[in-house]
Coordinates of C-alpha atoms in Angstrom, one line a residue:
M1 CA 70.1 4.2 -102.1
S2 CA 67.3 6.7 -101.7
G3 CA 64.8 3.8 -100.3
V4 CA 67.4 3.3 -97.4
M5 CA 67.5 6.9 -96.8
K6 CA 63.6 7.5 -97.0
R7 CA 62.9 3.7 -94.5
M8 CA 66.1 5.4 -92.1
G9 CA 64.5 8.5 -92.2
M10 CA 60.9 7.2 -91.2
L11 CA 62.7 4.7 -88.2
F12 CA 63.7 7.8 -86.8
R13 CA 60.2 9.8 -87.4
A14 CA 58.6 7.5 -85.8
K15 CA 61.2 7.0 -82.6
A16 CA 61.1 10.1 -82.3
N17 CA 57.8 10.6 -81.8
K18 CA 57.2 8.2 -79.3
A19 CA 60.3 9.2 -77.7
L20 CA 58.0 12.1 -77.8
D21 CA 54.4 11.5 -76.6
R22 CA 56.4 9.2 -73.8
A23 CA 58.0 12.7 -72.8
E24 CA 54.9 14.6 -72.9
D25 CA 53.1 15.9 -70.2
P26 CA 49.6 16.7 -70.8
R27 CA 49.3 19.2 -67.8
E28 CA 52.8 20.9 -69.2
T29 CA 51.5 21.4 -72.3
L30 CA 48.7 23.4 -71.4
D31 CA 50.1 25.1 -68.9
Y32 CA 52.6 26.6 -71.8
S33 CA 49.0 26.9 -74.2
Y34 CA 47.7 29.2 -71.6
Q35 CA 51.3 31.2 -71.5
K36 CA 50.9 31.9 -75.2
Q37 CA 47.7 32.7 -75.1
L38 CA 48.8 35.6 -72.4
E39 CA 51.1 36.0 -74.5
L40 CA 49.1 36.9 -77.3
L41 CA 46.5 38.6 -75.3
Q42 CA 49.2 41.2 -74.1
K43 CA 49.8 41.8 -77.7
V44 CA 45.9 43.0 -78.4
R45 CA 46.6 45.0 -75.1
R46 CA 49.4 47.5 -76.3
G47 CA 48.0 47.1 -80.1
V48 CA 45.0 48.5 -78.6
A49 CA 46.7 51.2 -76.1
D50 CA 49.3 52.3 -79.5
V51 CA 45.6 52.9 -81.7
A52 CA 44.5 54.5 -78.7
T53 CA 47.0 56.9 -78.3
S54 CA 47.6 57.2 -82.2
R55 CA 44.0 58.6 -82.4
K56 CA 44.7 60.8 -79.0
R57 CA 47.6 62.6 -81.1
L58 CA 45.5 62.5 -84.3
E59 CA 43.2 64.8 -82.0
L60 CA 45.5 67.2 -80.9
Q61 CA 46.1 67.8 -83.8
L62 CA 43.4 68.6 -85.6
G63 CA 42.4 70.5 -82.0
Q64 CA 45.4 72.4 -83.8
L65 CA 44.6 72.7 -86.9
Q66 CA 41.5 73.9 -86.5
N67 CA 42.2 76.8 -84.3
Q68 CA 44.8 77.6 -86.8
S69 CA 41.9 77.7 -89.3
G70 CA 40.0 80.3 -87.1
K71 CA 42.9 82.4 -86.7
L72 CA 43.4 82.4 -90.7
E73 CA 39.9 83.4 -90.9
D74 CA 39.7 86.3 -88.1
Q75 CA 42.8 87.6 -90.2
G76 CA 40.8 87.3 -93.4
R77 CA 38.4 89.3 -92.3
K78 CA 40.2 91.8 -90.3
A79 CA 42.5 92.3 -94.1
L80 CA 38.9 92.9 -95.8
A81 CA 37.5 95.1 -93.8
L82 CA 41.1 97.1 -93.6
G83 CA 40.7 97.3 -97.9
R84 CA 43.6 94.9 -98.1
E85 CA 41.5 92.0 -100.5
D86 CA 44.6 90.8 -101.1
L87 CA 45.7 89.9 -97.4
A88 CA 42.5 88.9 -97.1
R89 CA 42.9 86.1 -100.2
E90 CA 46.0 84.9 -98.7
A91 CA 44.5 84.1 -95.7
L92 CA 41.6 81.9 -96.6
S93 CA 43.9 79.8 -99.0
R94 CA 45.6 79.0 -96.0
R95 CA 43.1 78.0 -94.4
A96 CA 41.5 76.3 -97.2
A97 CA 44.7 74.5 -97.4
L98 CA 44.3 73.7 -93.8
Q99 CA 41.4 73.0 -93.7
Q100 CA 41.8 70.0 -96.5
Q101 CA 44.9 68.8 -94.2
V102 CA 41.5 69.1 -91.5
T103 CA 39.2 66.7 -93.3
D104 CA 42.6 63.7 -93.9
L105 CA 43.2 64.2 -90.2
E106 CA 39.8 63.2 -89.4
T107 CA 38.9 60.5 -92.1
Q108 CA 42.8 59.2 -90.2
H109 CA 41.1 59.3 -86.8
Q110 CA 37.4 57.4 -88.0
T111 CA 40.0 55.0 -89.0
L112 CA 42.2 54.7 -86.2
Q113 CA 39.1 54.8 -84.0
S114 CA 37.2 52.6 -85.9
E115 CA 40.3 50.1 -85.6
E116 CA 40.4 50.8 -82.2
E117 CA 36.5 49.5 -81.3
K118 CA 38.1 46.3 -83.7
L119 CA 40.6 46.0 -81.2
T120 CA 39.1 46.8 -78.1
L121 CA 36.4 43.9 -79.2
A122 CA 39.2 41.2 -80.5
A123 CA 40.9 41.7 -76.6
Q124 CA 37.6 41.2 -74.6
R125 CA 36.8 38.4 -76.9
L126 CA 40.6 36.6 -76.5
Q127 CA 40.0 37.3 -72.9
A128 CA 36.6 35.5 -72.4
K129 CA 38.6 32.8 -74.2
V130 CA 41.7 32.7 -72.0
D131 CA 39.7 32.8 -68.5
A132 CA 37.2 29.7 -70.4
F133 CA 40.3 28.2 -71.7
R134 CA 42.4 28.3 -67.8
T135 CA 39.0 26.7 -66.8
K136 CA 38.8 23.7 -68.7
K137 CA 43.3 23.7 -68.6
E138 CA 42.7 23.3 -64.6
T139 CA 39.7 21.1 -64.5
I140 CA 41.7 18.5 -67.1
K141 CA 44.8 18.9 -65.2
A142 CA 43.4 17.9 -62.2
T143 CA 41.1 15.3 -64.1
Y144 CA 44.9 13.4 -65.5
T145 CA 46.4 13.8 -62.9
A146 CA 43.7 12.0 -60.8
A147 CA 43.2 9.4 -62.9
Q148 CA 47.5 8.8 -62.9
A149 CA 46.9 8.5 -59.6
Q150 CA 44.2 5.8 -59.9
T151 CA 46.0 4.0 -62.5
R152 CA 49.4 4.3 -60.0
I153 CA 46.9 2.6 -57.5
G154 CA 45.9 0.3 -59.5
E155 CA 49.1 -1.3 -60.9
A156 CA 50.6 -1.4 -57.2
F157 CA 47.4 -3.1 -56.7
S158 CA 47.9 -5.6 -59.5
G159 CA 51.7 -5.3 -59.4
I160 CA 52.1 -4.7 -62.9
S161 CA 54.3 -1.1 -62.5
E162 CA 58.1 -1.1 -62.5
E163 CA 58.4 -1.0 -59.2
M164 CA 56.6 -3.6 -57.7
G165 CA 57.2 -5.8 -61.1
D166 CA 60.9 -5.7 -59.9
V167 CA 59.9 -6.5 -56.1
G168 CA 57.5 -10.0 -57.8
L169 CA 60.7 -10.3 -60.3
A170 CA 63.1 -10.8 -56.8
I171 CA 60.4 -12.3 -54.5
Q172 CA 60.1 -15.1 -57.5
R173 CA 63.2 -15.9 -58.1
A174 CA 64.2 -15.5 -53.7
E175 CA 61.5 -18.8 -53.7
D176 CA 62.7 -20.6 -56.6
K177 CA 66.6 -20.7 -55.4
T178 CA 64.6 -21.7 -52.4
A179 CA 62.4 -24.5 -53.7
Q180 CA 66.0 -25.8 -55.3
L181 CA 67.7 -25.5 -52.9
Q182 CA 65.3 -28.0 -50.5
A183 CA 64.9 -29.7 -53.7
R184 CA 68.9 -30.3 -53.6
A185 CA 69.1 -31.1 -49.6
G186 CA 66.1 -33.6 -49.6
A187 CA 68.3 -35.6 -52.7
I188 CA 71.1 -35.4 -50.5
D189 CA 69.3 -36.9 -47.9
E190 CA 67.7 -39.7 -49.5
L191 CA 71.1 -40.6 -51.5
M192 CA 72.7 -40.5 -48.3
A193 CA 70.5 -42.9 -46.9
S194 CA 70.1 -44.7 -49.4
G195 CA 74.0 -45.3 -49.2
A196 CA 74.9 -44.3 -52.7
L197 CA 76.8 -41.3 -51.2
D198 CA 79.2 -41.8 -48.5
D199 CA 79.2 -39.2 -45.4
P200 CA 83.3 -38.5 -44.5
T201 CA 82.4 -37.8 -41.6
G202 CA 81.5 -41.2 -40.5
M203 CA 77.8 -39.8 -39.1
A204 CA 75.5 -40.7 -41.3
K205 CA 73.8 -44.6 -41.6
D206 CA 72.6 -47.5 -43.7
D207 CA 69.0 -48.2 -44.7
I208 CA 69.3 -51.3 -42.7
A209 CA 70.9 -49.9 -39.4
A210 CA 67.9 -47.0 -39.6
E211 CA 65.1 -49.5 -39.9
L212 CA 67.2 -51.1 -36.8
D213 CA 67.1 -47.9 -35.2
R214 CA 63.4 -47.3 -35.6
L215 CA 62.7 -50.6 -34.6
S216 CA 64.5 -50.9 -31.2
G217 CA 62.9 -47.2 -30.8
G218 CA 59.4 -48.7 -31.0
T219 CA 60.1 -51.9 -29.3
D220 CA 62.0 -49.4 -26.2
V221 CA 58.4 -47.7 -26.2
E222 CA 56.6 -50.2 -25.7
L223 CA 58.8 -52.0 -22.7
E224 CA 58.5 -48.3 -20.8
L225 CA 54.8 -48.0 -21.5
Q226 CA 54.4 -52.3 -19.9
R227 CA 56.7 -50.8 -17.0
M228 CA 54.8 -47.9 -16.7
K229 CA 51.7 -50.1 -16.4
A230 CA 53.7 -52.4 -13.6
E231 CA 54.0 -49.8 -11.7
L232 CA 50.7 -48.5 -11.6
A233 CA 49.2 -51.6 -11.6
G234 CA 51.4 -52.1 -8.0
G235 CA 50.7 -48.9 -6.5
S236 CA 46.8 -49.2 -7.1
A237 CA 47.2 -53.5 -5.1
Q238 CA 49.6 -51.2 -2.3
Q239 CA 47.2 -48.9 -1.9
Q240 CA 44.8 -51.2 -1.1
A241 CA 46.1 -53.8 0.9
I242 CA 46.3 -50.6 3.4
E243 CA 43.6 -49.4 2.7
S244 CA 42.3 -52.9 3.7
G245 CA 44.8 -53.1 6.7
Q246 CA 43.2 -50.1 8.2
A247 CA 39.7 -51.1 7.9
Q248 CA 40.5 -54.6 10.3
G249 CA 42.3 -52.4 12.4
Q250 CA 39.1 -50.5 13.2
Q251 CA 37.1 -53.5 13.7
T252 CA 39.5 -54.7 15.7
Q253 CA 40.0 -51.7 18.6
Q254 CA 36.1 -51.4 18.6
P255 CA 35.4 -55.2 21.0
Q256 CA 38.6 -53.5 23.8
Q257 CA 37.0 -50.3 24.8
A258 CA 33.7 -52.1 25.2
P259 CA 35.0 -53.6 29.0
Q260 CA 36.3 -50.1 29.4
A261 CA 33.1 -48.6 29.0
Q262 CA 30.7 -50.8 30.9
Q263 CA 33.7 -51.1 34.4
P264 CA 32.6 -48.3 35.5
Q265 CA 28.9 -49.4 35.8
N266 CA 29.9 -52.5 37.9
Q267 CA 32.3 -50.5 40.4
Q268 CA 29.0 -48.1 40.5
Q269 CA 26.5 -51.1 41.5
T270 CA 28.6 -52.6 44.0
P271 CA 27.8 -50.3 47.1
P272 CA 30.9 -50.1 50.1
D273 CA 30.0 -51.9 53.0
F274 CA 30.5 -49.6 55.7
G275 CA 28.4 -51.9 58.2
K276 CA 31.0 -55.1 59.0
H277 CA 33.6 -52.6 59.6

């Protein structure tokens, strides 16, 4: 039972990993990483500000303690000048205790100042890394976007994309159905022409009638062709007869016109006989 559960767990993790890998967008991952780096940089900067604030507070406390130490020293001198050695001793004792506090605060101040310098340097380095990551991030995003667009264009041209694949399948199904319908229609025509299928409308003809119609159609065409040739031949003969008749009529008219042309000449050669009158 434990082996089955292990296999089921491994299968579930494999499926989940594959689903996450399919849903993951590198650009979104890069933006998320950049956002986390900005948040870390902001935390480092706040840490630097906190350390600087603590350092400044210690400096103020040191200033106050040094002022008190100087005041106690003045009081001890005055007491000693007035012959009050006991007061001078008390003032110097208080000054020694304040001096110990000043020494402790100075040690803390040096520690905080060192931490502040380290945090400041770390913030500067982190800022440089964040800036470099931002530039690299934008470059990777632009390259990924260009590669994704080029891949989609290539898939569209090659027809292997999901959208074009669906269109290609639809076209293939339409072509297959069209070819099937054409084959069925041709088969039905052949069966009806051979007489294997009867036409309920009575419009279909058997193969003998179809062959006779084809032969008669060819005979009609030949007869029509011969008739047209005869008409053309008859028209040519008639035209030749008309042309020959016109030529003969012109030859007949030319001799009749010659005497008419000579008659005025004869009348001019016979002068009138005026002497007989």
